[in-house]
mmCIF file of C-alpha atoms and ligand atoms in Angstrom:
data_model
loop_
_atom_site.group_PDB
_atom_site.id
_atom_site.type_symbol
_atom_site.label_atom_id
_atom_site.label_comp_id
_atom_site.label_asym_id
_atom_site.label_seq_id
_atom_site.Cartn_x
_atom_site.Cartn_y
_atom_site.Cartn_z
ATOM 1 C CA MET W 1 0.122 -0.127 -0.120
ATOM 2 C CA LYS W 2 1.409 3.814 -1.132
ATOM 3 C CA THR W 3 1.454 5.592 2.618
ATOM 4 C CA LYS W 4 0.734 9.718 2.038
ATOM 5 C CA ILE W 5 1.783 11.233 4.353
ATOM 6 C CA ILE W 6 0.296 14.755 5.551
ATOM 7 C CA LYS W 7 2.359 17.535 7.471
ATOM 8 C CA ILE W 8 0.733 19.983 9.426
ATOM 9 C CA ASP W 9 2.327 22.248 12.417
ATOM 10 C CA GLY W 10 0.834 23.850 15.409
ATOM 11 C CA SER W 11 0.494 27.128 13.711
ATOM 12 C CA CYS W 12 -1.768 25.677 10.931
ATOM 13 C CA LYS W 13 -4.782 27.808 9.985
ATOM 14 C CA ASP W 14 -5.845 25.266 7.244
ATOM 15 C CA ILE W 15 -6.243 22.043 9.582
ATOM 16 C CA GLU W 16 -9.286 20.287 8.224
ATOM 17 C CA LYS W 17 -8.709 21.209 4.482
ATOM 18 C CA LYS W 18 -5.637 18.760 4.975
ATOM 19 C CA LEU W 19 -7.149 16.159 7.161
ATOM 20 C CA SER W 20 -9.741 16.321 4.979
ATOM 21 C CA PRO W 21 -8.488 13.423 2.504
ATOM 22 C CA ALA W 22 -7.533 11.118 6.466
ATOM 23 C CA ALA W 23 -10.666 11.486 8.202
ATOM 24 C CA ASP W 24 -12.116 10.256 5.089
ATOM 25 C CA ALA W 25 -10.095 7.361 4.891
ATOM 26 C CA ILE W 26 -11.001 6.613 8.313
ATOM 27 C CA LYS W 27 -14.395 7.132 7.660
ATOM 28 C CA ARG W 28 -14.385 4.237 4.552
ATOM 29 C CA GLY W 29 -12.699 2.169 6.871
ATOM 30 C CA GLY W 30 -8.538 2.860 6.249
ATOM 31 C CA LEU W 31 -5.693 3.031 8.531
ATOM 32 C CA VAL W 32 -4.538 6.320 9.794
ATOM 33 C CA VAL W 33 -1.323 7.229 11.810
ATOM 34 C CA PHE W 34 -1.981 10.483 13.885
ATOM 35 C CA PRO W 35 -0.326 12.715 16.559
ATOM 36 C CA THR W 36 -1.644 13.031 20.271
ATOM 37 C CA GLU W 37 -0.109 14.577 22.905
ATOM 38 C CA THR W 38 1.484 11.361 24.418
ATOM 39 C CA VAL W 39 2.479 9.016 21.568
ATOM 40 C CA TYR W 40 1.435 8.608 18.094
ATOM 41 C CA GLY W 41 -1.331 6.424 17.483
ATOM 42 C CA LEU W 42 -2.850 3.767 14.475
ATOM 43 C CA GLY W 43 -6.499 5.178 14.184
ATOM 44 C CA GLY W 44 -9.442 3.410 12.400
ATOM 45 C CA ASP W 45 -13.067 3.246 12.973
ATOM 46 C CA ALA W 46 -13.812 2.156 16.160
ATOM 47 C CA THR W 47 -17.269 1.014 15.140
ATOM 48 C CA SER W 48 -16.003 -1.094 12.760
ATOM 49 C CA SER W 49 -14.914 -4.515 13.100
ATOM 50 C CA SER W 50 -12.706 -5.059 10.029
ATOM 51 C CA SER W 51 -11.324 -1.614 11.141
ATOM 52 C CA ALA W 52 -10.039 -3.385 14.195
ATOM 53 C CA GLU W 53 -8.657 -6.416 12.181
ATOM 54 C CA LYS W 54 -6.951 -4.537 10.087
ATOM 55 C CA ILE W 55 -4.919 -2.448 13.060
ATOM 56 C CA TYR W 56 -4.418 -5.374 14.137
ATOM 57 C CA GLU W 57 -2.386 -6.341 11.353
ATOM 58 C CA ALA W 58 -0.777 -3.308 10.212
ATOM 59 C CA LYS W 59 0.884 -3.959 14.325
ATOM 60 C CA ASN W 60 1.187 -7.727 14.543
ATOM 61 C CA ARG W 61 -0.843 -7.825 16.803
ATOM 62 C CA PRO W 62 -1.908 -10.114 19.211
ATOM 63 C CA SER W 63 -6.384 -9.785 18.668
ATOM 64 C CA ASP W 64 -7.098 -10.174 22.151
ATOM 65 C CA ASN W 65 -5.508 -6.939 22.844
ATOM 66 C CA PRO W 66 -8.285 -4.256 22.703
ATOM 67 C CA LEU W 67 -7.929 -1.491 21.791
ATOM 68 C CA ILE W 68 -8.386 2.332 23.172
ATOM 69 C CA ILE W 69 -11.049 4.283 21.414
ATOM 70 C CA HIS W 70 -10.702 7.803 20.740
ATOM 71 C CA ILE W 71 -13.650 10.422 21.376
ATOM 72 C CA SER W 72 -13.200 14.025 20.556
ATOM 73 C CA GLU W 73 -15.027 15.465 24.080
ATOM 74 C CA PRO W 74 -15.595 13.523 27.170
ATOM 75 C CA GLY W 75 -19.729 13.175 26.880
ATOM 76 C CA GLU W 76 -19.286 11.488 23.981
ATOM 77 C CA ALA W 77 -18.794 7.905 25.719
ATOM 78 C CA GLU W 78 -22.324 8.084 26.850
ATOM 79 C CA LYS W 79 -22.677 6.693 23.466
ATOM 80 C CA TYR W 80 -20.311 4.087 23.743
ATOM 81 C CA THR W 81 -20.936 2.621 27.038
ATOM 82 C CA TYR W 82 -21.612 3.473 30.545
ATOM 83 C CA THR W 83 -20.786 5.943 32.181
ATOM 84 C CA THR W 84 -20.472 6.935 36.424
ATOM 85 C CA ASP W 85 -19.998 9.914 38.465
ATOM 86 C CA LEU W 86 -16.835 8.767 38.902
ATOM 87 C CA TYR W 87 -16.124 9.338 35.008
ATOM 88 C CA TYR W 88 -17.099 12.897 34.993
ATOM 89 C CA LYS W 89 -15.035 13.764 37.957
ATOM 90 C CA LEU W 90 -11.735 12.642 36.206
ATOM 91 C CA ALA W 91 -13.471 14.334 32.942
ATOM 92 C CA GLU W 92 -14.485 17.292 34.078
ATOM 93 C CA LYS W 93 -10.289 17.148 35.773
ATOM 94 C CA PHE W 94 -7.539 15.155 33.603
ATOM 95 C CA MET W 95 -10.427 15.144 29.893
ATOM 96 C CA PRO W 96 -8.875 16.287 26.598
ATOM 97 C CA GLY W 97 -5.708 15.070 27.760
ATOM 98 C CA PRO W 98 -3.306 12.160 29.267
ATOM 99 C CA LEU W 99 -6.222 9.941 30.951
ATOM 100 C CA THR W 100 -7.419 6.741 29.476
ATOM 101 C CA VAL W 101 -10.949 5.200 32.046
ATOM 102 C CA ILE W 102 -12.348 1.552 31.528
ATOM 103 C CA LEU W 103 -15.724 1.475 31.391
ATOM 104 C CA ARG W 104 -18.155 -1.345 30.500
ATOM 105 C CA ALA W 105 -19.146 -0.960 26.774
ATOM 106 C CA ARG W 106 -22.149 -0.639 24.768
ATOM 107 C CA GLU W 107 -23.267 -2.937 21.460
ATOM 108 C CA ASN W 108 -21.730 -0.562 19.302
ATOM 109 C CA ILE W 109 -18.758 -0.802 20.108
ATOM 110 C CA PRO W 110 -17.355 -4.341 18.514
ATOM 111 C CA ARG W 111 -15.905 -7.162 20.170
ATOM 112 C CA LYS W 112 -12.614 -7.137 17.912
ATOM 113 C CA THR W 113 -12.535 -3.899 18.864
ATOM 114 C CA ARG W 114 -12.498 -4.674 22.503
ATOM 115 C CA GLY W 115 -10.413 -7.608 21.982
ATOM 116 C CA GLY W 116 -13.042 -9.664 23.124
ATOM 117 C CA LEU W 117 -14.252 -7.843 26.110
ATOM 118 C CA GLU W 118 -17.441 -6.710 28.295
ATOM 119 C CA THR W 119 -15.315 -3.196 28.604
ATOM 120 C CA VAL W 120 -13.656 -0.643 26.302
ATOM 121 C CA ALA W 121 -10.907 2.080 27.134
ATOM 122 C CA VAL W 122 -11.838 5.605 26.278
ATOM 123 C CA ARG W 123 -9.509 7.937 26.054
ATOM 124 C CA CYS W 124 -10.406 12.186 24.683
ATOM 125 C CA PRO W 125 -7.205 13.349 23.487
ATOM 126 C CA SER W 126 -6.250 16.914 24.231
ATOM 127 C CA HIS W 127 -3.903 17.163 20.497
ATOM 128 C CA PRO W 128 -5.933 19.537 18.284
ATOM 129 C CA VAL W 129 -4.957 17.070 14.889
ATOM 130 C CA ALA W 130 -5.635 14.374 16.797
ATOM 131 C CA ARG W 131 -9.381 15.770 18.147
ATOM 132 C CA ALA W 132 -10.439 17.507 14.461
ATOM 133 C CA LEU W 133 -9.696 14.298 13.300
ATOM 134 C CA ILE W 134 -11.627 12.436 15.719
ATOM 135 C CA SER W 135 -14.730 14.925 15.313
ATOM 136 C CA MET W 136 -14.365 14.642 11.121
ATOM 137 C CA ALA W 137 -14.448 11.293 11.025
ATOM 138 C CA GLY W 138 -18.138 11.483 12.992
ATOM 139 C CA VAL W 139 -17.250 8.417 14.469
ATOM 140 C CA PRO W 140 -14.689 7.450 17.105
ATOM 141 C CA ILE W 141 -11.292 6.732 16.524
ATOM 142 C CA ALA W 142 -9.546 2.829 17.483
ATOM 143 C CA ALA W 143 -6.048 3.449 17.755
ATOM 144 C CA PRO W 144 -3.121 1.597 20.317
ATOM 145 C CA SER W 145 -0.385 3.030 20.231
ATOM 146 C CA ALA W 146 1.283 3.486 16.679
ATOM 147 C CA ASN W 147 4.554 0.988 16.912
ATOM 148 C CA LEU W 148 5.011 -2.460 15.479
ATOM 149 C CA SER W 149 3.612 -4.674 18.370
ATOM 150 C CA GLY W 150 7.290 -5.425 20.353
ATOM 151 C CA SER W 151 9.180 -1.832 20.077
ATOM 152 C CA PRO W 152 8.598 0.886 21.567
ATOM 153 C CA SER W 153 6.030 3.468 21.505
ATOM 154 C CA PRO W 154 6.789 5.999 17.820
ATOM 155 C CA THR W 155 7.209 9.780 19.236
ATOM 156 C CA SER W 156 8.499 11.189 16.496
ATOM 157 C CA PRO W 157 7.887 10.875 13.036
ATOM 158 C CA THR W 158 10.886 9.153 11.938
ATOM 159 C CA HIS W 159 9.428 6.364 13.951
ATOM 160 C CA VAL W 160 6.131 6.339 12.823
ATOM 161 C CA ILE W 161 7.615 6.475 8.857
ATOM 162 C CA ASP W 162 9.773 3.525 10.332
ATOM 163 C CA ASP W 163 7.095 1.135 11.511
ATOM 164 C CA MET W 164 4.126 2.018 9.440
ATOM 165 C CA ASN W 165 4.878 3.152 6.026
ATOM 166 C CA GLY W 166 3.322 0.784 3.524
ATOM 167 C CA ARG W 167 1.060 -0.626 6.373
ATOM 168 C CA VAL W 168 -1.545 2.697 6.268
ATOM 169 C CA ASP W 169 -3.358 5.055 4.173
ATOM 170 C CA PHE W 170 -2.302 8.122 5.849
ATOM 171 C CA ILE W 171 0.658 9.287 7.971
ATOM 172 C CA ILE W 172 -0.225 12.673 9.763
ATOM 173 C CA ASP W 173 3.768 14.561 10.762
ATOM 174 C CA GLY W 174 2.694 16.542 13.884
ATOM 175 C CA GLY W 175 6.311 16.786 15.281
ATOM 176 C CA ASP W 176 7.777 15.300 18.439
ATOM 177 C CA SER W 177 5.061 14.114 20.578
ATOM 178 C CA ASP W 178 4.630 16.016 23.725
ATOM 179 C CA PHE W 179 4.976 14.020 26.640
ATOM 180 C CA GLY W 180 5.871 11.134 25.398
ATOM 181 C CA LEU W 181 4.853 7.820 26.959
ATOM 182 C CA GLU W 182 1.654 6.412 26.716
ATOM 183 C CA SER W 183 -1.537 8.025 28.626
ATOM 184 C CA THR W 184 -2.356 6.478 32.452
ATOM 185 C CA ILE W 185 -5.004 3.861 32.461
ATOM 186 C CA VAL W 186 -7.637 3.624 35.208
ATOM 187 C CA LYS W 187 -9.979 1.540 35.535
ATOM 188 C CA ILE W 188 -13.768 2.473 37.597
ATOM 189 C CA ASN W 189 -14.136 -0.558 39.911
ATOM 190 C CA SER W 190 -18.182 -1.614 40.373
ATOM 191 C CA ASP W 191 -17.109 0.113 43.986
ATOM 192 C CA GLY W 192 -16.278 3.805 43.467
ATOM 193 C CA SER W 193 -13.100 3.083 43.855
ATOM 194 C CA LEU W 194 -10.506 3.172 40.988
ATOM 195 C CA THR W 195 -7.736 0.916 40.135
ATOM 196 C CA LEU W 196 -4.063 2.336 38.266
ATOM 197 C CA LEU W 197 -3.390 0.026 35.043
ATOM 198 C CA ARG W 198 -0.789 2.041 33.564
ATOM 199 C CA PRO W 199 0.989 5.401 35.279
ATOM 200 C CA GLY W 200 1.254 8.026 32.364
ATOM 201 C CA ALA W 201 1.064 11.748 32.755
ATOM 202 C CA VAL W 202 -1.886 12.151 34.959
ATOM 203 C CA THR W 203 -0.028 11.014 38.035
ATOM 204 C CA LEU W 204 -1.209 9.142 41.289
ATOM 205 C CA ASP W 205 -1.417 11.539 43.384
ATOM 206 C CA MET W 206 -3.495 13.837 40.939
ATOM 207 C CA LEU W 207 -5.950 10.588 40.581
ATOM 208 C CA SER W 208 -6.020 10.576 44.562
ATOM 209 C CA GLU W 209 -7.092 14.430 43.992
ATOM 210 C CA VAL W 210 -10.653 13.007 42.676
ATOM 211 C CA CYS W 211 -10.848 9.534 44.300
ATOM 212 C CA ASP W 212 -10.889 8.659 47.702
ATOM 213 C CA ARG W 213 -9.322 4.991 47.031
ATOM 214 C CA VAL W 214 -7.044 3.967 44.064
ATOM 215 C CA ASP W 215 -4.946 0.820 44.089
ATOM 216 C CA VAL W 216 -2.020 0.363 41.870
ATOM 217 C CA ALA W 217 -2.403 -2.855 39.958
ATOM 218 C CA ALA W 218 0.227 -5.049 40.861
ATOM 219 C CA ALA W 219 1.847 -5.582 37.446
ATOM 220 C CA VAL W 220 2.457 -2.011 37.544
ATOM 221 C CA THR W 221 5.856 -2.211 39.276
ATOM 222 C CA GLU W 222 5.880 -6.327 39.274
ATOM 223 C CA LYS W 223 6.553 -8.933 37.061
ATOM 224 C CA LEU W 224 3.743 -11.358 36.591
ATOM 225 C CA GLY W 225 3.624 -15.114 38.112
ATOM 226 C CA GLU W 226 3.176 -17.751 35.653
ATOM 227 C CA GLY W 227 -0.376 -17.826 35.126
ATOM 228 C CA GLU W 228 -1.231 -14.695 37.481
ATOM 229 C CA ARG W 229 -4.700 -13.061 36.189
ATOM 230 C CA VAL W 230 -4.281 -9.811 34.683
ATOM 231 C CA LEU W 231 -6.498 -6.674 34.790
ATOM 232 C CA SER W 232 -5.117 -5.688 31.044
ATOM 233 C CA PRO W 233 -3.955 -7.852 28.543
ATOM 234 C CA GLY W 234 -1.564 -5.599 27.425
ATOM 235 C CA MET W 235 0.557 -6.722 30.641
ATOM 236 C CA LYS W 236 0.835 -10.186 29.846
ATOM 237 C CA TYR W 237 2.575 -8.862 27.244
ATOM 238 C CA ARG W 238 6.401 -8.264 26.320
ATOM 239 C CA HIS W 239 6.837 -4.903 25.705
ATOM 240 C CA TYR W 240 9.091 -1.659 24.720
ATOM 241 C CA ALA W 241 11.993 -4.364 25.214
ATOM 242 C CA PRO W 242 14.867 -3.496 22.784
ATOM 243 C CA VAL W 243 17.060 -6.210 21.129
ATOM 244 C CA SER W 244 20.496 -5.659 23.471
ATOM 245 C CA PRO W 245 19.713 -6.577 27.164
ATOM 246 C CA VAL W 246 19.315 -3.237 29.283
ATOM 247 C CA ILE W 247 20.326 -3.570 32.721
ATOM 248 C CA LEU W 248 18.931 -1.002 35.413
ATOM 249 C CA LEU W 249 21.033 0.261 37.604
ATOM 250 C CA ASP W 250 20.372 0.679 41.136
ATOM 251 C CA GLY W 251 22.773 2.851 42.931
ATOM 252 C CA LYS W 252 25.274 5.921 42.825
ATOM 253 C CA ASP W 253 26.863 6.928 39.293
ATOM 254 C CA GLU W 254 30.103 6.190 41.095
ATOM 255 C CA ALA W 255 29.183 2.512 41.607
ATOM 256 C CA ALA W 256 27.738 2.586 38.216
ATOM 257 C CA ALA W 257 30.741 3.128 36.848
ATOM 258 C CA THR W 258 32.615 0.792 38.531
ATOM 259 C CA TYR W 259 30.351 -1.728 37.978
ATOM 260 C CA ILE W 260 30.622 -0.749 34.155
ATOM 261 C CA ILE W 261 33.966 -0.924 33.903
ATOM 262 C CA LYS W 262 33.709 -4.121 35.909
ATOM 263 C CA ASN W 263 31.877 -5.713 32.878
ATOM 264 C CA GLY W 264 33.579 -3.781 30.147
ATOM 265 C CA ASP W 265 32.744 -0.394 28.573
ATOM 266 C CA ASP W 266 33.202 -1.300 24.874
ATOM 267 C CA LYS W 267 30.389 -1.544 22.995
ATOM 268 C CA VAL W 268 27.100 -0.096 25.697
ATOM 269 C CA ALA W 269 25.446 2.348 25.563
ATOM 270 C CA VAL W 270 25.210 4.155 28.879
ATOM 271 C CA LEU W 271 21.349 6.429 29.784
ATOM 272 C CA SER W 272 23.037 9.438 31.969
ATOM 273 C CA TYR W 273 21.313 12.211 33.377
ATOM 274 C CA THR W 274 22.379 15.703 32.281
ATOM 275 C CA GLU W 275 24.353 16.896 34.740
ATOM 276 C CA ARG W 276 26.638 13.316 34.742
ATOM 277 C CA ILE W 277 27.666 13.270 31.362
ATOM 278 C CA SER W 278 31.105 14.410 31.795
ATOM 279 C CA PHE W 279 31.196 11.909 34.973
ATOM 280 C CA TYR W 280 30.249 9.438 32.822
ATOM 281 C CA SER W 281 32.442 10.204 29.244
ATOM 282 C CA GLN W 282 35.335 10.745 31.678
ATOM 283 C CA ARG W 283 35.092 7.318 33.207
ATOM 284 C CA LEU W 284 33.689 4.834 30.798
ATOM 285 C CA PRO W 285 35.674 6.154 27.558
ATOM 286 C CA ARG W 286 34.175 3.812 24.929
ATOM 287 C CA ALA W 287 31.295 3.661 25.982
ATOM 288 C CA ASP W 288 28.208 5.571 23.777
ATOM 289 C CA ILE W 289 26.451 7.827 25.961
ATOM 290 C CA TYR W 290 23.015 9.128 26.070
ATOM 291 C CA ASP W 291 21.505 12.406 27.261
ATOM 292 C CA PHE W 292 18.634 11.448 28.977
ATOM 293 C CA GLY W 293 17.847 14.531 30.831
ATOM 294 C CA SER W 294 18.154 16.415 33.752
ATOM 295 C CA GLU W 295 17.845 14.421 36.800
ATOM 296 C CA GLN W 296 15.410 16.579 38.090
ATOM 297 C CA ASP W 297 13.067 16.868 35.272
ATOM 298 C CA GLU W 298 11.225 14.045 34.107
ATOM 299 C CA GLY W 299 9.101 15.351 31.709
ATOM 300 C CA ALA W 300 12.314 15.330 29.635
ATOM 301 C CA GLN W 301 13.067 12.182 30.621
ATOM 302 C CA ALA W 302 9.863 11.118 29.801
ATOM 303 C CA HIS W 303 10.216 12.589 26.482
ATOM 304 C CA ARG W 304 13.323 11.000 25.191
ATOM 305 C CA LEU W 305 12.817 7.337 26.303
ATOM 306 C CA PHE W 306 11.929 5.957 23.488
ATOM 307 C CA SER W 307 13.214 8.379 21.359
ATOM 308 C CA ILE W 308 16.909 6.689 23.394
ATOM 309 C CA LEU W 309 15.615 2.973 23.272
ATOM 310 C CA ARG W 310 15.015 2.899 19.567
ATOM 311 C CA ASP W 311 18.576 4.602 18.656
ATOM 312 C CA ALA W 312 20.524 2.545 20.908
ATOM 313 C CA ASP W 313 18.174 -0.265 19.264
ATOM 314 C CA LYS W 314 19.958 -0.112 16.308
ATOM 315 C CA LYS W 315 23.495 -0.038 17.256
ATOM 316 C CA ASN W 316 23.509 -3.442 18.597
ATOM 317 C CA TYR W 317 25.105 -2.884 21.933
ATOM 318 C CA ARG W 318 26.488 -5.814 24.061
ATOM 319 C CA VAL W 319 24.067 -3.819 26.855
ATOM 320 C CA ILE W 320 22.233 -1.065 27.853
ATOM 321 C CA TYR W 321 22.317 0.607 31.109
ATOM 322 C CA ALA W 322 20.248 3.306 32.744
ATOM 323 C CA PRO W 323 19.423 4.181 35.956
ATOM 324 C CA LEU W 324 16.406 3.172 37.441
ATOM 325 C CA PRO W 325 13.646 5.623 37.941
ATOM 326 C CA LYS W 326 11.706 6.707 41.892
ATOM 327 C CA LYS W 327 8.649 5.516 42.119
ATOM 328 C CA GLU W 328 7.179 9.510 42.979
ATOM 329 C CA GLY W 329 4.474 11.644 40.708
ATOM 330 C CA ILE W 330 6.184 10.614 36.578
ATOM 331 C CA GLY W 331 8.945 8.499 37.977
ATOM 332 C CA LEU W 332 6.271 5.930 38.103
ATOM 333 C CA ALA W 333 5.500 5.982 34.738
ATOM 334 C CA LEU W 334 9.266 6.126 33.727
ATOM 335 C CA TYR W 335 9.920 3.093 36.239
ATOM 336 C CA ASN W 336 7.063 0.985 34.668
ATOM 337 C CA ARG W 337 8.655 1.162 31.261
ATOM 338 C CA MET W 338 11.581 1.041 31.899
ATOM 339 C CA ILE W 339 11.381 -2.413 34.177
ATOM 340 C CA ARG W 340 9.730 -4.279 31.478
ATOM 341 C CA ALA W 341 12.212 -2.445 28.531
ATOM 342 C CA ALA W 342 14.824 -4.116 31.024
ATOM 343 C CA ALA W 343 12.976 -7.455 31.539
ATOM 344 C CA TYR W 344 13.160 -6.512 34.988
ATOM 345 C CA THR W 345 16.759 -6.343 35.599
ATOM 346 C CA VAL W 346 17.883 -4.262 38.245
ATOM 347 C CA LYS W 347 21.160 -4.467 39.713
ATOM 348 C CA LYS W 348 21.785 -2.970 43.280
ATOM 349 C CA LEU W 349 24.872 -1.204 43.794
HETATM 350 O O1 TXA Z 401 -1.504 7.687 25.401
HETATM 351 C C1 TXA Z 401 -1.753 6.524 25.154
HETATM 352 O O2 TXA Z 401 -2.838 5.268 25.169
HETATM 353 C C2 TXA Z 401 -1.711 5.718 23.336
HETATM 354 C C3 TXA Z 401 -2.355 6.865 22.043
HETATM 355 C C4 TXA Z 401 -2.492 6.678 20.674
HETATM 356 O O3 TXA Z 401 -3.756 7.161 22.416
HETATM 357 N N1 TXA Z 401 -2.807 4.464 22.957
HETATM 358 C C5 TXA Z 401 -1.744 3.781 23.617
HETATM 359 O O4 TXA Z 401 -2.727 2.189 23.593
HETATM 360 O O5 TXA Z 401 -0.765 3.591 23.697
HETATM 361 P P1 TXA Z 401 -2.120 0.886 23.328
HETATM 362 O O6 TXA Z 401 -3.681 -0.597 22.352
HETATM 363 O O7 TXA Z 401 -0.537 1.043 22.817
HETATM 364 O O8 TXA Z 401 -2.223 0.765 24.975
HETATM 365 C C6 TXA Z 401 -3.588 -0.028 25.026
HETATM 366 C C7 TXA Z 401 -3.278 -0.872 26.435
HETATM 367 C C8 TXA Z 401 -3.211 -1.736 26.554
HETATM 368 O O9 TXA Z 401 -2.461 -2.394 26.869
HETATM 369 C C9 TXA Z 401 -4.731 -2.434 26.421
HETATM 370 O O10 TXA Z 401 -4.051 -3.869 27.167
HETATM 371 C C10 TXA Z 401 -5.084 -1.744 27.739
HETATM 372 O O11 TXA Z 401 -4.983 -0.884 27.713
HETATM 373 N N2 TXA Z 401 -6.603 -1.794 27.403
HETATM 374 C C11 TXA Z 401 -7.605 -1.729 26.072
HETATM 375 N N3 TXA Z 401 -8.479 -2.022 26.762
HETATM 376 C C12 TXA Z 401 -8.607 -2.379 27.587
HETATM 377 C C13 TXA Z 401 -9.566 -2.097 28.459
HETATM 378 N N4 TXA Z 401 -10.786 -3.287 28.393
HETATM 379 N N5 TXA Z 401 -9.441 -3.860 30.076
HETATM 380 C C14 TXA Z 401 -8.118 -3.514 29.914
HETATM 381 N N6 TXA Z 401 -7.349 -2.878 29.255
HETATM 382 C C15 TXA Z 401 -7.236 -2.755 28.759
HETATM 383 MG MG1 MG Z 402 1.197 0.327 22.837
#
């Protein structure tokens, strides 16, 4: 398939005119890669089984791993799900924005889109291109992250072109993603509590301001045991993992450098906080040092992580070393993605 690329920047005035062929493609059952504030999405008509099938195929994704449906206004959830008061409280605070809420689905969302579940994940993105595309398509857009299954979510036009060129009708190039990690996912339970299934830019503290009881699913920070029940199908798949082994180092920089030297600094990559780049470059002259952003700036780290992993993946390192993030604030989202990229390998120093 020949993929057409539509380039749109933030100040674009004729956004509707530019998006019109892509919105038509969605209506006709085609696929469109579009920017959101978190990561790029691979979208199709959420009310169509055959669009869902095409999405799974384009991504090489198992079809029991359900898709998020993207709406242009929080109230649109009413038409496709059974909403609750808590949904509207969350919507008031965090939508449009990087929050996905799992609700009981109505029958107009086909089982294929929901991976066979009774529930469906709903998200109202804040990115103006995403919102315009959804409202022009006139249907909710089902969209997983626009990466091939198993590689990191795409956060730049180059990433989506690498993964999706030739597999979709349109790629909308809206520049780099703002946040760089996927949305926070919560499930609304029947007792009015929330379960955090995937941490993101909407943090645990922020959710706790809206709901008294927020539990964190065990799989957010820990490896699931064999046969253990997962709350979100995506949790059981190996995600975000580069080909080279990733080791998370839990300790001071001095100890980290000593450990890396002991195991050889040739053909290794090191993710270093900006403040430590000259330290690591001096101590590890043969290693490739990546700037992971300032130590205090977790937003910058979130923004860079997937890009760095993708780049490192092309270079066949023996090992990729990275610092173990803290579990507070946005740190929890970084921790969740990095611990999985590292297949839970943490070296305590
Ligand atoms: O930021 C994001 O959320 C991006 C952009 C494109 O919106 N989308 C995204 O979608 O990350 P995806 O499909 O890559 O990740 C969605 C996760 C999957 O792990 C899936 O298993 C889970 O959400 N999920 C979807 N529907 C669910 C449901 N009904 N119950 C539990 N988990 C669900
Ligand atoms: Mg994904």
